[in-house]
Amino acid sequence: MKVPQAFRDELQEAGWKVGRSPIHRTVTADDGTIKLLLKLEDNRLVETVGIPVEDEKGSVRLTACVSSQVGCPLRCSFCATGKGGFSRNLQRHEIVEQVLAIEDLFKHRVTNVVFMGMGEPMLNMKSVLEAHRCLNKDIQIGQRMITISTVGVPNTIRKLATYKLQSTLAISLHAPSQKLRENIVPSAKAYPLEALMKDCRDYFLETNRRVSFEYTLLAGVNDSVEHAIELAELLHRWGRGHHVNLIPFNPIEGSEYRRPYRKAMRAFAATLESRKITTSIRQTRGLDASAACGQLRNEFQKMPLLGDDSISQEDRDVALAC
Ligand SMILES: C[S@@+](CC[C@H](N)C(=O)[O-])C[C@H]1O[C@@H](n2cnc3c(N)ncnc32)[C@H](O)[C@@H]1O
Ligand code: SF4
């Protein structure tokens, strides 16, 4: 697909060079998932994943999993991106061109976009919202087909609510209690769980869009039936009709975590379902393509932590507080 003219004009007006970052590497999995590394103008590498899924009628849904930052400063304990360090925020055209690269590679329109690649979108809200606008208005991807995933950055969910997007906000929760969450997600210290849940409830009241919750299952850490019961109680305290997406841990190099057995994942899901919380277990795709987020980039590039000044002092403070 060609770069849309409106997008090209917009970039030129803004004084940006209209170009496409070349593909540095692609890795293709047996299930058709393709992970690619784009080489940015400053030689930094960023990961994007294309995930094709064929429905019963034979039509293909193509999801682009895009990055919002080069690396991530938030250092969640199970995430290869966090372990690889942080370099800089992506600009809007660097986000949009990931989608175009996926379209070119698959020779198919991208139907869904998820901000679940490298980086924390809410630490780069301005570019993410500009890219969102471009994907929706210029590339004609429906707002409801776009998901923004965040581990939670103070004050950003309230701000996002004011835009009244029709897109899905997904919160990476990973634990039903503050203590456990802090162990898994260091940035939770700066944003207590109850404050995060309150902001999610307010987001729903403001936008009428239900927030969905992601929960990466780590064997022996957060995957017991007791954890599921506690999670159901937490969610019911803060609203109704929640959806939880369980993500089996994708092993990363040097990690102490393990992926739970299928039986434990099913028991966790059944416990939530029996408490009226709709639950899905994310199918692991492209595992054979070193698919855990950030892993491929780490193989090709080591980066300095917070070594760049394109992140604002405010965001840097949040990152360093973690
Ligand atoms: C890479 S993050 C990017 C978006 C945002 N920073 C966030 O945390 O929601 C997207 C999702 O990938 C998940 N993730 C990261 N590393 C993972 C791993 N090794 N195994 C399973 N899920 C992982 C995170 O839990 C998060 O829900
Ligand atoms: S899970 Fe998200 S917030 Fe956490 S380190 Fe990875 S990219 Fe950053």
Short mmCIF file of N, CA and C and ligand atoms in Angstrom, two decimals, residues 69 71-83 117-120 150-151 172 174 185 187 293, ligand 2:
data_model
loop_
_atom_site.label_atom_id
_atom_site.label_comp_id
_atom_site.label_asym_id
_atom_site.label_seq_id
_atom_site.Cartn_x
_atom_site.Cartn_y
_atom_site.Cartn_z
N GLN A 69 7.63 3.52 21.72
CA GLN A 69 8.92 4.06 22.16
C GLN A 69 10.03 3.12 21.68
N GLY A 71 12.47 1.07 23.11
CA GLY A 71 12.69 0.58 24.47
C GLY A 71 11.57 1.04 25.39
N CYS A 72 11.80 0.92 26.69
CA CYS A 72 10.79 1.37 27.67
C CYS A 72 11.51 1.62 29.00
N PRO A 73 11.18 2.75 29.66
CA PRO A 73 11.86 3.02 30.93
C PRO A 73 11.20 2.35 32.14
N LEU A 74 10.07 1.65 31.96
CA LEU A 74 9.31 1.22 33.13
C LEU A 74 9.73 -0.13 33.72
N ARG A 75 10.48 -0.90 32.97
CA ARG A 75 11.18 -2.08 33.50
C ARG A 75 10.30 -3.10 34.23
N CYS A 76 9.15 -3.43 33.66
CA CYS A 76 8.36 -4.52 34.25
C CYS A 76 9.24 -5.78 34.27
N SER A 77 9.09 -6.56 35.35
CA SER A 77 10.11 -7.59 35.61
C SER A 77 10.12 -8.74 34.60
N PHE A 78 9.03 -8.90 33.86
CA PHE A 78 8.94 -10.05 32.93
C PHE A 78 9.13 -9.63 31.47
N CYS A 79 9.43 -8.36 31.23
CA CYS A 79 9.36 -7.83 29.87
C CYS A 79 10.76 -7.57 29.28
N ALA A 80 11.00 -8.15 28.13
CA ALA A 80 12.32 -8.00 27.49
C ALA A 80 12.56 -6.55 27.08
N THR A 81 11.50 -5.83 26.70
CA THR A 81 11.68 -4.42 26.31
C THR A 81 12.20 -3.63 27.50
N GLY A 82 11.57 -3.84 28.66
CA GLY A 82 11.99 -3.13 29.87
C GLY A 82 13.44 -3.45 30.21
N LYS A 83 13.81 -4.71 30.03
CA LYS A 83 15.19 -5.11 30.37
C LYS A 83 16.21 -4.52 29.40
N GLY A 117 3.38 -3.13 21.37
CA GLY A 117 4.77 -3.44 21.06
C GLY A 117 5.68 -2.80 22.10
N MET A 118 6.87 -2.40 21.67
CA MET A 118 7.81 -1.82 22.63
C MET A 118 7.30 -0.48 23.15
N GLY A 119 7.48 -0.27 24.45
CA GLY A 119 7.24 1.07 25.01
C GLY A 119 5.91 1.26 25.69
N GLU A 120 5.84 2.34 26.45
CA GLU A 120 4.64 2.68 27.21
C GLU A 120 3.95 3.86 26.50
N THR A 150 -1.74 0.11 28.37
CA THR A 150 -0.85 0.85 29.28
C THR A 150 -0.73 0.12 30.61
N VAL A 151 0.45 0.23 31.20
CA VAL A 151 0.64 -0.34 32.52
C VAL A 151 0.16 0.67 33.58
N SER A 172 -2.66 -3.05 31.76
CA SER A 172 -1.83 -4.20 32.11
C SER A 172 -1.75 -4.29 33.63
N HIS A 174 -1.78 -7.42 35.95
CA HIS A 174 -0.82 -8.47 36.35
C HIS A 174 -0.86 -8.91 37.82
N VAL A 185 5.63 -5.08 38.72
CA VAL A 185 5.63 -3.83 37.94
C VAL A 185 6.19 -2.72 38.84
N SER A 187 6.85 0.32 38.48
CA SER A 187 6.22 1.64 38.36
C SER A 187 4.93 1.74 39.18
N CYS A 293 7.90 -9.66 23.50
CA CYS A 293 8.10 -8.28 23.09
C CYS A 293 9.49 -7.76 23.48
S1 SF4 B 2 5.35 -4.36 29.85
FE1 SF4 B 2 4.96 -2.39 28.88
S2 SF4 B 2 5.40 -0.90 30.50
FE2 SF4 B 2 6.29 -2.79 31.17
S3 SF4 B 2 8.44 -2.67 30.53
FE3 SF4 B 2 7.28 -3.76 28.91
S4 SF4 B 2 6.69 -2.21 27.46
FE4 SF4 B 2 7.29 -1.15 29.36
#
